[in-house]
CSV table of C-alpha atoms in Angstrom, one decimal:
chain,number,residue,atom,x,y,z
A,1,MET,CA,80.5,94.9,107.2
A,2,ASN,CA,79.6,91.6,107.3
A,3,ARG,CA,78.0,89.8,104.5
A,4,GLU,CA,78.6,86.5,102.3
A,5,MET,CA,82.0,87.4,100.0
A,6,VAL,CA,83.1,86.1,96.3
A,7,ILE,CA,87.0,86.7,95.6
A,8,VAL,CA,88.1,87.2,91.6
A,9,LEU,CA,91.9,86.0,91.6
A,10,ASP,CA,92.7,88.1,89.5
A,11,PHE,CA,95.8,86.0,86.9
A,12,GLY,CA,95.9,88.8,84.3
A,13,GLY,CA,92.5,88.1,82.2
A,14,GLN,CA,91.2,90.9,80.0
A,15,TYR,CA,86.9,90.0,81.7
A,16,ASN,CA,88.2,90.0,85.7
A,17,GLN,CA,85.8,93.6,86.2
A,18,LEU,CA,83.1,91.8,84.5
A,19,ILE,CA,83.4,88.0,86.5
A,20,ALA,CA,83.1,90.1,90.0
A,21,ARG,CA,80.0,92.0,88.2
A,22,ARG,CA,78.3,89.1,87.1
A,23,VAL,CA,77.9,87.7,90.2
A,24,ARG,CA,76.8,90.7,92.4
A,25,GLU,CA,74.0,89.9,89.6
A,26,CYS,CA,73.5,87.2,91.7
A,27,ASN,CA,72.9,90.0,94.8
A,28,VAL,CA,76.2,88.4,96.0
A,29,TYR,CA,79.0,90.4,97.2
A,30,CYS,CA,82.3,90.1,94.7
A,31,GLU,CA,86.0,91.4,95.1
A,32,VAL,CA,88.5,91.1,93.1
A,33,HIS,CA,92.1,91.0,94.1
A,34,PRO,CA,95.2,89.5,92.1
A,35,TYR,CA,96.5,86.7,91.9
A,36,THR,CA,99.3,87.0,95.1
A,37,LEU,CA,97.0,87.6,97.3
A,38,SER,CA,98.1,85.2,100.4
A,39,LEU,CA,96.5,82.8,102.1
A,40,ASP,CA,96.1,84.4,105.5
A,41,LYS,CA,94.4,87.2,103.4
A,42,ILE,CA,91.9,85.2,101.9
A,43,LYS,CA,91.0,82.9,105.3
A,44,GLU,CA,90.6,87.0,106.5
A,45,LEU,CA,88.5,87.9,104.1
A,46,ASN,CA,86.3,84.2,105.1
A,47,PRO,CA,85.3,83.7,101.0
A,48,LYS,CA,82.0,81.5,100.4
A,49,GLY,CA,83.6,81.0,96.8
A,50,ILE,CA,86.5,81.9,94.6
A,51,ILE,CA,86.6,82.6,90.9
A,52,PHE,CA,90.3,82.0,88.8
A,53,THR,CA,90.2,84.2,85.7
A,54,GLY,CA,91.5,83.9,82.2
A,55,GLY,CA,95.0,85.3,81.8
A,56,PRO,CA,97.3,85.9,78.9
A,57,ASN,CA,100.4,83.4,79.8
A,58,SER,CA,100.8,79.6,79.3
A,59,VAL,CA,100.7,77.7,82.7
A,60,TYR,CA,103.5,75.2,82.0
A,61,ALA,CA,105.9,79.1,81.1
A,62,GLU,CA,108.4,79.7,83.5
A,63,ASP,CA,107.0,82.9,84.2
A,64,SER,CA,103.4,81.5,84.0
A,65,ALA,CA,101.5,83.4,87.5
A,66,ILE,CA,100.9,80.3,89.7
A,67,CYS,CA,99.0,80.5,93.5
A,68,ASP,CA,99.6,78.8,96.4
A,69,MET,CA,99.2,75.1,96.4
A,70,GLU,CA,98.0,75.2,99.5
A,71,ILE,CA,94.4,76.7,97.7
A,72,PHE,CA,93.1,74.5,97.0
A,73,GLN,CA,93.1,72.8,100.8
A,74,LEU,CA,91.1,75.2,102.0
A,75,GLY,CA,87.6,73.6,101.2
A,76,ILE,CA,86.3,76.5,99.4
A,77,PRO,CA,84.4,76.1,96.4
A,78,ILE,CA,86.9,77.5,92.7
A,79,LEU,CA,85.9,78.2,89.7
A,80,GLY,CA,88.6,78.1,86.9
A,81,ILE,CA,87.6,79.7,83.8
A,82,CYS,CA,90.0,79.5,80.8
A,83,TYR,CA,93.6,80.2,81.9
A,84,GLY,CA,92.1,79.7,85.4
A,85,SER,CA,91.4,76.3,84.4
A,86,GLN,CA,93.8,75.5,82.9
A,87,LEU,CA,95.6,75.7,86.5
A,88,ILE,CA,93.8,73.6,88.3
A,89,ALA,CA,94.6,71.0,85.9
A,90,HIS,CA,98.1,71.6,85.7
A,91,MET,CA,98.7,72.2,89.2
A,92,LEU,CA,96.6,69.4,90.2
A,93,GLY,CA,98.8,66.6,88.1
A,94,GLY,CA,96.9,66.6,84.3
A,95,GLN,CA,98.1,67.9,81.1
A,96,VAL,CA,98.0,71.3,79.9
A,97,ALA,CA,99.2,71.3,75.7
A,98,THR,CA,99.3,73.5,73.1
A,99,ALA,CA,95.9,72.7,71.4
A,100,PRO,CA,96.0,70.7,67.8
A,101,VAL,CA,93.2,73.8,66.9
A,102,SER,CA,93.0,76.8,68.5
A,103,GLU,CA,89.2,77.8,69.5
A,104,TYR,CA,88.0,81.5,69.4
A,105,GLY,CA,84.5,83.1,69.5
A,106,LYS,CA,81.0,81.5,69.9
A,107,THR,CA,81.5,77.5,70.4
A,108,GLU,CA,79.0,75.1,71.1
A,109,VAL,CA,79.4,73.1,73.7
A,110,GLU,CA,78.3,69.8,75.0
A,111,VAL,CA,78.1,69.4,78.6
A,112,ASP,CA,76.8,67.1,81.6
A,113,LYS,CA,73.6,68.5,82.7
A,114,SER,CA,74.4,65.7,85.8
A,115,SER,CA,76.7,68.2,87.2
A,116,ALA,CA,75.7,71.1,89.3
A,117,LEU,CA,77.2,73.2,87.3
A,118,PHE,CA,75.1,73.0,84.2
A,119,LYS,CA,71.6,72.0,86.1
A,120,ASP,CA,69.5,74.6,84.1
A,121,VAL,CA,71.5,74.9,80.8
A,122,GLU,CA,70.6,73.1,77.7
A,123,GLU,CA,72.8,69.9,76.5
A,124,LYS,CA,74.5,72.1,73.7
A,125,THR,CA,74.6,75.4,74.4
A,126,ILE,CA,76.7,78.4,72.8
A,127,CYS,CA,79.8,79.9,75.2
A,128,TRP,CA,82.4,82.0,74.4
A,129,MET,CA,85.7,80.8,73.7
A,130,SER,CA,89.1,82.0,73.8
A,131,HIS,CA,92.3,79.8,74.0
A,132,THR,CA,95.6,78.3,72.1
A,133,ASP,CA,96.6,75.6,75.3
A,134,TYR,CA,93.9,73.2,76.4
A,135,ILE,CA,93.6,70.4,78.7
A,136,ALA,CA,94.5,67.3,77.2
A,137,LYS,CA,94.2,64.9,80.1
A,138,ALA,CA,91.6,65.9,83.8
A,139,PRO,CA,93.6,65.2,86.8
A,140,GLU,CA,93.0,62.4,88.3
A,141,GLY,CA,89.6,61.9,90.3
A,142,PHE,CA,88.2,65.0,88.2
A,143,LYS,CA,85.0,64.0,86.0
A,144,VAL,CA,84.8,65.7,82.5
A,145,ILE,CA,81.4,67.7,82.2
A,146,ALA,CA,81.8,69.5,78.9
A,147,LYS,CA,83.5,68.7,75.7
A,148,THR,CA,83.9,70.9,72.2
A,149,PRO,CA,84.5,68.6,68.8
A,150,VAL,CA,88.4,69.9,69.5
A,151,CYS,CA,88.8,70.5,73.0
A,152,PRO,CA,87.8,67.4,75.3
A,153,VAL,CA,87.9,69.3,78.4
A,154,ALA,CA,86.0,72.2,77.6
A,155,GLY,CA,85.0,71.4,81.3
A,156,MET,CA,85.9,69.5,84.4
A,157,GLU,CA,84.9,69.1,88.0
A,158,ASN,CA,85.8,67.5,91.4
A,159,VAL,CA,82.9,67.2,93.2
A,160,GLU,CA,84.2,66.3,96.8
A,161,LYS,CA,87.2,68.7,96.5
A,162,LYS,CA,84.3,71.5,95.3
A,163,LEU,CA,86.8,71.9,92.4
A,164,TYR,CA,85.4,73.1,88.5
A,165,ALA,CA,87.1,74.3,85.5
A,166,VAL,CA,85.3,75.8,82.2
A,167,GLN,CA,87.5,76.2,79.0
A,168,PHE,CA,85.3,79.3,78.1
A,169,HIS,CA,84.3,82.5,79.1
A,170,PRO,CA,81.0,82.3,81.2
A,171,GLU,CA,81.4,85.8,82.4
A,172,VAL,CA,80.5,87.7,78.7
A,173,MET,CA,77.7,88.4,76.8
A,174,HIS,CA,78.1,85.8,73.8
A,175,THR,CA,77.8,82.8,75.7
A,176,VAL,CA,74.3,82.6,75.9
A,177,GLU,CA,73.9,80.5,79.4
A,178,GLY,CA,76.9,81.9,81.5
A,179,ILE,CA,74.7,83.7,83.5
A,180,LYS,CA,73.6,80.4,84.7
A,181,MET,CA,76.7,79.1,85.3
A,182,LEU,CA,77.9,81.1,87.6
A,183,HIS,CA,74.2,81.6,89.4
A,184,SER,CA,74.2,77.6,89.6
A,185,PHE,CA,78.5,78.3,91.5
A,186,VAL,CA,77.7,80.8,93.6
A,187,MET,CA,74.1,79.4,94.5
A,188,ASP,CA,73.9,76.1,95.0
A,189,ILE,CA,78.2,75.5,95.1
A,190,CYS,CA,78.9,78.3,97.6
A,191,GLN,CA,75.5,78.2,99.6
A,192,CYS,CA,75.3,81.5,99.4
A,193,SER,CA,72.3,83.5,100.4
A,194,GLY,CA,72.7,86.4,97.6
A,195,ASP,CA,71.7,88.9,100.7
A,196,TRP,CA,73.5,92.0,99.1
A,197,ARG,CA,71.0,94.7,98.2
A,198,MET,CA,72.0,98.4,97.9
A,199,ASP,CA,69.3,99.6,100.3
A,200,SER,CA,71.3,97.4,103.4
A,201,PHE,CA,74.3,99.4,101.6
A,202,VAL,CA,73.7,102.7,101.6
A,203,GLU,CA,71.8,102.6,104.7
A,204,THR,CA,74.8,100.6,106.1
A,205,SER,CA,77.3,103.4,105.0
A,206,ILE,CA,75.6,105.9,105.8
A,207,LYS,CA,75.9,104.6,109.6
A,208,GLN,CA,79.4,103.8,109.1
A,209,ILE,CA,80.7,107.6,108.0
A,210,ARG,CA,78.0,108.7,110.5
A,211,GLU,CA,80.6,106.6,113.0
A,212,LYS,CA,84.0,107.5,110.9
A,213,VAL,CA,83.9,111.3,110.8
A,214,GLY,CA,82.5,111.9,113.9
A,215,GLU,CA,82.8,115.8,114.6
A,216,GLY,CA,84.8,115.8,111.9
A,217,LYS,CA,84.5,118.7,109.2
A,218,VAL,CA,84.5,116.9,105.4
A,219,LEU,CA,85.1,117.8,102.4
A,220,CYS,CA,84.3,116.7,98.9
A,221,ALA,CA,85.4,116.6,95.7
A,222,LEU,CA,82.2,117.9,94.0
A,223,SER,CA,82.6,117.6,90.1
A,224,GLY,CA,78.4,117.1,88.9
A,225,GLY,CA,78.9,113.4,87.7
A,226,VAL,CA,77.0,111.2,88.3
A,227,ASP,CA,79.7,109.5,90.9
A,228,SER,CA,80.8,112.5,92.8
A,229,SER,CA,77.0,113.7,92.8
A,230,VAL,CA,75.6,110.0,94.6
A,231,ALA,CA,79.0,110.4,96.4
A,232,ALA,CA,78.3,114.4,97.5
A,233,VAL,CA,74.2,113.5,98.8
A,234,LEU,CA,75.1,110.5,101.1
A,235,LEU,CA,78.2,112.4,102.7
A,236,SER,CA,75.0,115.1,103.3
A,237,LYS,CA,72.6,112.6,104.6
A,238,ALA,CA,75.7,110.9,107.0
A,239,VAL,CA,77.0,114.2,108.6
A,240,GLY,CA,75.1,117.4,107.1
A,241,LYS,CA,76.7,120.6,107.4
A,242,GLN,CA,79.8,119.2,108.2
A,243,LEU,CA,80.3,118.6,104.7
A,244,THR,CA,80.8,121.1,102.2
A,245,CYS,CA,80.8,120.4,99.0
A,246,VAL,CA,83.6,122.1,96.6
A,247,PHE,CA,83.4,122.1,92.6
A,248,VAL,CA,86.1,122.7,90.7
A,249,ASP,CA,85.4,124.1,87.3
A,250,HIS,CA,89.0,123.1,85.6
A,251,GLY,CA,88.1,124.7,82.0
A,252,LEU,CA,87.7,120.6,80.9
A,253,LEU,CA,84.0,120.5,81.8
A,254,ARG,CA,81.1,120.5,79.0
A,255,LYS,CA,79.5,123.0,77.2
A,256,ASN,CA,78.0,125.4,79.7
A,257,GLU,CA,78.3,122.4,82.2
A,258,GLY,CA,79.7,124.7,85.0
A,259,ASP,CA,76.6,126.3,85.2
A,260,GLU,CA,74.3,123.3,85.6
A,261,VAL,CA,76.2,122.3,87.8
A,262,GLU,CA,75.9,125.3,90.6
A,263,ALA,CA,72.4,125.1,88.9
A,264,VAL,CA,71.4,121.7,91.1
A,265,PHE,CA,74.1,121.5,93.8
A,266,GLY,CA,74.2,125.6,94.8
A,267,PRO,CA,72.7,127.8,97.6
A,268,ASP,CA,69.8,127.4,94.8
A,269,GLY,CA,69.4,124.0,94.6
A,270,PRO,CA,67.2,121.3,96.0
A,271,TYR,CA,69.8,120.2,98.4
A,272,ASP,CA,70.9,121.5,101.6
A,273,LEU,CA,75.0,121.4,101.1
A,274,ASN,CA,78.0,124.0,101.8
A,275,PHE,CA,78.8,125.1,98.5
A,276,ILE,CA,82.0,126.5,96.7
A,277,ARG,CA,82.9,126.7,93.0
A,278,VAL,CA,87.0,127.5,92.1
A,279,ASN,CA,87.0,129.1,88.8
A,280,ALA,CA,90.8,128.0,87.7
A,281,GLN,CA,90.6,126.8,84.1
A,282,GLU,CA,94.4,129.1,83.5
A,283,ARG,CA,95.8,127.5,87.0
A,284,PHE,CA,94.9,124.2,85.0
A,285,TYR,CA,95.9,124.7,80.9
A,286,SER,CA,99.5,126.0,82.3
A,287,LYS,CA,100.0,123.4,84.3
A,288,LEU,CA,98.8,121.4,81.2
A,289,ALA,CA,101.0,123.1,78.1
A,290,GLY,CA,103.0,121.5,76.3
A,291,VAL,CA,101.8,117.8,78.0
A,292,SER,CA,100.7,115.0,75.2
A,293,GLU,CA,100.6,111.2,77.2
A,294,PRO,CA,97.3,111.0,78.6
A,295,GLU,CA,99.0,109.5,81.6
A,296,GLN,CA,101.0,112.2,82.1
A,297,LYS,CA,97.8,115.2,81.8
A,298,ARG,CA,95.4,112.4,84.1
A,299,LYS,CA,98.0,112.6,87.0
A,300,ILE,CA,98.5,116.5,86.0
A,301,ILE,CA,94.7,117.4,86.9
A,302,GLY,CA,94.4,114.9,89.4
A,303,GLU,CA,97.1,116.5,91.3
A,304,GLU,CA,96.4,120.0,90.6
A,305,PHE,CA,92.7,119.2,92.0
A,306,ILE,CA,93.9,117.8,95.1
A,307,ARG,CA,96.1,121.3,95.8
A,308,VAL,CA,92.8,123.1,94.5
A,309,PHE,CA,90.6,121.4,97.6
A,310,GLU,CA,94.0,121.9,100.2
A,311,GLU,CA,93.9,125.2,99.6
A,312,GLU,CA,90.0,125.5,99.9
A,313,ALA,CA,90.0,123.6,102.9
A,314,LYS,CA,92.2,125.9,104.6
A,315,LYS,CA,90.2,128.8,103.7
A,316,ILE,CA,87.7,126.7,105.4
A,317,GLY,CA,89.0,125.4,108.4
A,318,LYS,CA,90.6,122.6,109.7
A,319,VAL,CA,89.1,119.4,107.3
A,320,ASP,CA,89.6,115.9,108.3
A,321,TYR,CA,88.5,114.2,105.7
A,322,LEU,CA,88.3,114.0,101.5
A,323,VAL,CA,85.3,112.3,100.2
A,324,GLN,CA,86.0,111.2,96.0
A,325,GLY,CA,83.4,109.7,94.4
A,326,THR,CA,85.9,106.8,93.3
A,327,ILE,CA,84.2,104.2,92.0
A,328,TYR,CA,85.6,99.9,91.5
A,329,PRO,CA,86.7,100.2,88.1
A,330,ASP,CA,88.6,103.7,88.5
A,331,VAL,CA,90.8,100.9,91.3
A,332,ILE,CA,90.5,97.5,89.2
A,333,GLU,CA,91.1,99.8,85.9
A,334,SER,CA,94.4,101.7,88.1
A,335,GLY,CA,96.1,98.5,88.6
A,336,LEU,CA,95.4,96.2,91.3
A,337,GLY,CA,98.3,94.2,92.6
A,338,ASP,CA,100.5,92.9,89.7
A,339,SER,CA,97.7,93.3,86.7
A,340,ALA,CA,98.5,96.2,84.0
A,341,VAL,CA,97.7,99.9,84.9
A,342,ILE,CA,94.6,100.3,81.8
A,343,LYS,CA,94.7,103.9,82.9
A,344,SER,CA,95.0,106.0,86.1
A,345,HIS,CA,92.2,107.2,87.1
A,346,HIS,CA,92.6,111.0,88.8
A,347,ASN,CA,90.8,110.0,92.3
A,348,VAL,CA,93.0,106.6,91.9
A,349,GLY,CA,96.7,105.9,90.3
A,350,GLY,CA,96.4,110.5,89.5
A,351,LEU,CA,96.6,111.3,93.4
A,352,PRO,CA,100.3,112.6,94.5
A,353,ASP,CA,102.1,111.2,97.3
A,354,TYR,CA,100.8,113.6,99.8
A,355,VAL,CA,97.3,114.6,100.3
A,356,ASP,CA,97.2,117.1,103.2
A,357,PHE,CA,93.9,115.5,105.3
A,358,ARG,CA,93.7,112.6,107.5
A,359,GLU,CA,91.8,110.3,105.9
A,360,ILE,CA,90.5,109.8,102.1
A,361,ILE,CA,86.8,108.5,102.1
A,362,GLU,CA,85.3,106.8,98.7
A,363,PRO,CA,81.7,105.2,100.4
A,364,LEU,CA,81.3,104.3,96.3
A,365,ARG,CA,84.5,102.7,96.2
A,366,LEU,CA,83.5,98.8,96.2
A,367,LEU,CA,80.1,99.2,93.2
A,368,PHE,CA,80.5,99.5,90.0
A,369,LYS,CA,78.2,102.2,87.7
A,370,ASP,CA,74.9,100.9,87.4
A,371,GLU,CA,75.3,99.8,91.2
A,372,VAL,CA,76.1,103.4,91.8
A,373,ARG,CA,72.9,104.4,89.9
A,374,ARG,CA,70.8,101.9,91.9
A,375,ALA,CA,72.2,103.5,95.3
A,376,GLY,CA,71.3,107.2,93.9
A,377,LEU,CA,67.8,106.4,93.2
A,378,GLU,CA,67.9,104.9,97.5
A,379,LEU,CA,69.2,108.4,98.6
A,380,GLY,CA,66.5,109.9,96.0
A,381,ILE,CA,68.4,111.4,93.4
A,382,PRO,CA,66.0,112.9,90.5
A,383,GLU,CA,66.3,110.1,88.0
A,384,ASN,CA,67.5,112.2,85.3
A,385,LEU,CA,70.6,113.3,86.8
A,386,VAL,CA,71.6,109.1,87.9
A,387,TYR,CA,70.9,108.7,84.7
A,388,ARG,CA,72.7,111.2,83.2
A,389,GLN,CA,75.8,109.9,80.9
A,390,PRO,CA,79.3,109.6,82.8
A,391,PHE,CA,81.7,112.1,82.6
A,392,PRO,CA,85.9,111.7,83.4
A,393,GLY,CA,86.9,113.5,86.0
A,394,PRO,CA,90.1,114.6,84.4
A,395,GLY,CA,87.0,116.0,81.8
A,396,LEU,CA,88.0,116.6,78.0
A,397,GLY,CA,91.1,116.9,79.3
A,398,ILE,CA,91.9,113.8,77.7
A,399,ARG,CA,89.5,113.5,75.0
A,400,ILE,CA,92.3,116.0,73.7
A,401,ILE,CA,94.5,113.9,71.8
A,402,GLY,CA,97.9,116.0,72.3
A,403,GLU,CA,98.5,119.4,73.9
A,404,VAL,CA,95.5,120.4,75.8
A,405,THR,CA,95.0,124.3,74.9
A,406,ALA,CA,92.0,126.6,75.1
A,407,ASP,CA,91.1,126.7,71.6
A,408,LYS,CA,91.4,123.3,71.5
A,409,VAL,CA,88.7,122.8,74.4
A,410,ARG,CA,86.9,125.5,72.8
A,411,ILE,CA,86.8,122.7,69.9
A,412,VAL,CA,85.9,119.8,71.6
A,413,GLN,CA,83.0,121.5,73.6
A,414,ASP,CA,81.2,122.9,70.5
A,415,ALA,CA,81.4,119.8,68.7
A,416,ASP,CA,80.1,117.7,72.1
A,417,PHE,CA,77.1,120.2,72.1
A,418,ILE,CA,75.5,119.9,69.4
A,419,PHE,CA,76.4,116.2,68.6
A,420,ARG,CA,74.7,115.5,72.3
A,421,GLU,CA,71.8,117.8,70.9
A,422,GLU,CA,71.4,115.7,67.5
A,423,ILE,CA,71.6,112.4,69.3
A,424,ALA,CA,68.9,113.6,72.1
A,425,LYS,CA,66.8,114.9,69.1
A,426,ALA,CA,66.6,111.9,66.8
A,427,GLY,CA,66.0,109.8,70.2
A,428,CYS,CA,68.7,107.8,69.5
A,429,ASP,CA,69.8,108.7,73.3
A,430,LYS,CA,68.0,105.9,74.6
A,431,GLY,CA,70.2,102.7,75.3
A,432,LEU,CA,73.5,104.7,74.9
A,433,GLY,CA,75.9,103.8,77.4
A,434,GLN,CA,77.9,107.3,76.7
A,435,TYR,CA,78.1,109.0,73.1
A,436,PHE,CA,80.4,112.2,73.4
A,437,ALA,CA,82.7,113.8,70.7
A,438,ALA,CA,87.0,113.7,71.2
A,439,LEU,CA,89.3,115.8,69.1
A,440,THR,CA,92.3,114.3,67.5
A,441,ASN,CA,95.5,115.5,66.9
A,442,MET,CA,95.2,115.4,63.4
A,443,ARG,CA,95.8,118.4,60.9
A,444,SER,CA,94.4,117.8,57.4
A,445,VAL,CA,93.9,120.0,53.9
A,446,GLY,CA,90.1,120.6,53.1
A,447,VAL,CA,88.3,122.5,51.2
A,448,MET,CA,85.4,125.2,52.6
A,449,GLY,CA,84.0,127.8,50.1
A,450,ASP,CA,87.0,128.9,47.5
A,451,PHE,CA,90.3,128.6,50.5
A,452,ARG,CA,91.8,125.3,51.6
A,453,THR,CA,91.6,124.3,54.9
A,454,TYR,CA,94.2,122.8,57.2
A,455,ASP,CA,92.1,122.2,60.2
A,456,TYR,CA,91.3,119.4,63.2
A,457,ALA,CA,89.6,115.9,63.1
A,458,VAL,CA,86.8,115.5,65.6
A,459,ALA,CA,86.1,111.6,66.4
A,460,LEU,CA,82.6,110.9,67.6
A,461,ARG,CA,82.0,108.1,69.7
A,462,ALA,CA,79.2,106.5,71.2
A,463,VAL,CA,78.4,103.0,72.8
A,464,CYS,CA,76.2,100.4,74.2
A,465,THR,CA,77.2,99.2,77.3
A,466,SER,CA,75.6,97.8,80.9
A,467,ASP,CA,78.3,97.9,83.4
A,468,PHE,CA,80.8,99.9,81.0
A,469,MET,CA,83.4,97.2,81.2
A,470,THR,CA,82.4,96.0,77.8
A,471,ALA,CA,80.5,97.6,75.2
A,472,GLU,CA,79.9,97.5,71.6
A,473,CYS,CA,79.7,100.5,69.1
A,474,ALA,CA,76.2,101.9,68.4
A,475,GLN,CA,74.7,101.6,65.2
A,476,ILE,CA,73.4,105.2,65.0
A,477,PRO,CA,71.3,105.8,61.8
A,478,PHE,CA,73.7,107.6,58.7
A,479,GLU,CA,71.3,110.4,58.1
A,480,VAL,CA,71.7,111.8,61.9
A,481,LEU,CA,75.6,111.1,61.7
A,482,GLN,CA,75.7,113.0,58.5
A,483,LYS,CA,73.7,115.9,60.2
A,484,VAL,CA,76.0,116.3,63.2
A,485,MET,CA,79.1,115.9,60.5
A,486,ASN,CA,77.5,118.8,58.4
A,487,ARG,CA,77.0,121.0,61.4
A,488,ILE,CA,80.2,120.4,63.3
A,489,ILE,CA,81.6,121.5,60.0
A,490,ASN,CA,80.0,124.3,59.5
A,491,GLU,CA,79.1,125.9,63.2
A,492,VAL,CA,82.8,124.7,64.8
A,493,LYS,CA,85.8,126.7,64.2
A,494,GLY,CA,89.3,124.8,63.3
A,495,VAL,CA,87.2,121.7,61.7
A,496,ASN,CA,87.1,120.4,58.6
A,497,ARG,CA,86.9,116.2,59.0
A,498,VAL,CA,84.5,113.9,61.3
A,499,PHE,CA,85.6,110.4,62.2
A,500,TYR,CA,83.0,107.4,63.8
A,501,ASP,CA,85.0,105.8,65.8
A,502,LEU,CA,83.6,102.2,65.2
A,503,THR,CA,85.9,100.3,68.1
A,504,SER,CA,84.8,98.3,70.7
A,505,LYS,CA,86.1,97.4,74.7
A,506,PRO,CA,88.0,95.6,74.9
A,507,PRO,CA,91.0,96.6,72.6
A,508,GLY,CA,89.9,99.9,72.9
A,509,THR,CA,88.9,102.0,75.9
A,510,ILE,CA,85.4,103.7,76.4
A,511,GLU,CA,87.1,107.6,76.1
A,512,PHE,CA,88.7,108.8,73.7
A,513,GLU,CA,92.0,109.3,74.8
């Protein structure tokens, strides 16, 4: 697919996905790659711009992440952020040192509005700082375009070489005018036209899938969640009856969800799909017996998914392709080059080494969650399905801390059903990105009636997020939480405590595992 592109080179920063997401908000396609990406590959990608991310190391340390010096000779505009800005300074002859005063959090930055990067920004603007090192001296040929009382080079530019750098993070929401800065870099400095549109993505994807598949048979891994549902309808539009959708009920779904998925995608639903439901609850419980480590659980569930699909494929004849609802955050969080593995998603890092299909098709692999929803609307999927809250492929297996058992699944299903029901009744669901109940591995003493109990604690989780890469704890009214707590303890056998998780992302993940 020919399109304009900006690439993000990841130096280990926690906001790598967010930078790419903000660029896409400018209607410019953006991909994240490891900083070790070769110059030949960069030339092949032919990006209109390059962004260096932040990172945890010092640029002058022995183990620092350094890119190829020749990248500055390509003539492609580069924007360095935080560590990326220090890297540009360090490699081009400036001076980077430990700052006399570290800066963290919201900081007032004075900018030079004559710079193309800040042309639409107030002269004094609030930005998000997070650094211990700083640029003590800009390289020769660079002009200082931003500063704070303790950071003499909060921004610099070399217009001739198309190099720009900021010490703060324009991609985070706390940088009030950050999106304006990124827009100026992408549209004005990189000269992008903004041709990344979801209608063209859907149209092009259908055409490409049709050409790839030809007369082949396709098996779609349908979980009933947003991602796999959009993937299934996209494939249905492309290849029609050549597609068979297999829904595996692994016993780790939300309460009543298996029947709900069948009602939508089964023979009585609105979609013309070949639909097969496989009830494999006991098979998954057996595989997970005695396993507590979340990464291991993810991999077990991922491999068992594939094995079930392979078995179903053999029943319906030779199947050439397997379709999965993998999305871009799955790919990045499962490990990108030298980046850390945050968690192995069942359809990325959780795949076994060998799968019995010619190829795996992942039509949504390049999309963030909100882009998947827009693609769903373009495909004509009803809003109530497109905007249902996300549910992880491994299901409740990762919302149960410790070993997974049928009884624990029953506990978390019932507690989660109560929480979601009361949230909806109170009208608190509007604006929530995700909300659910998880089962901790903690048991403690309680009193119910006149009897001593020794039961589990349930954790409630609700977050506000637009992109699922960062998230803040939702401020659920206390009276709603209290009602949920009373119902769970009174109605769910095996629970005598209820907690509310206040953790943001980062440092936590949205899932509780």
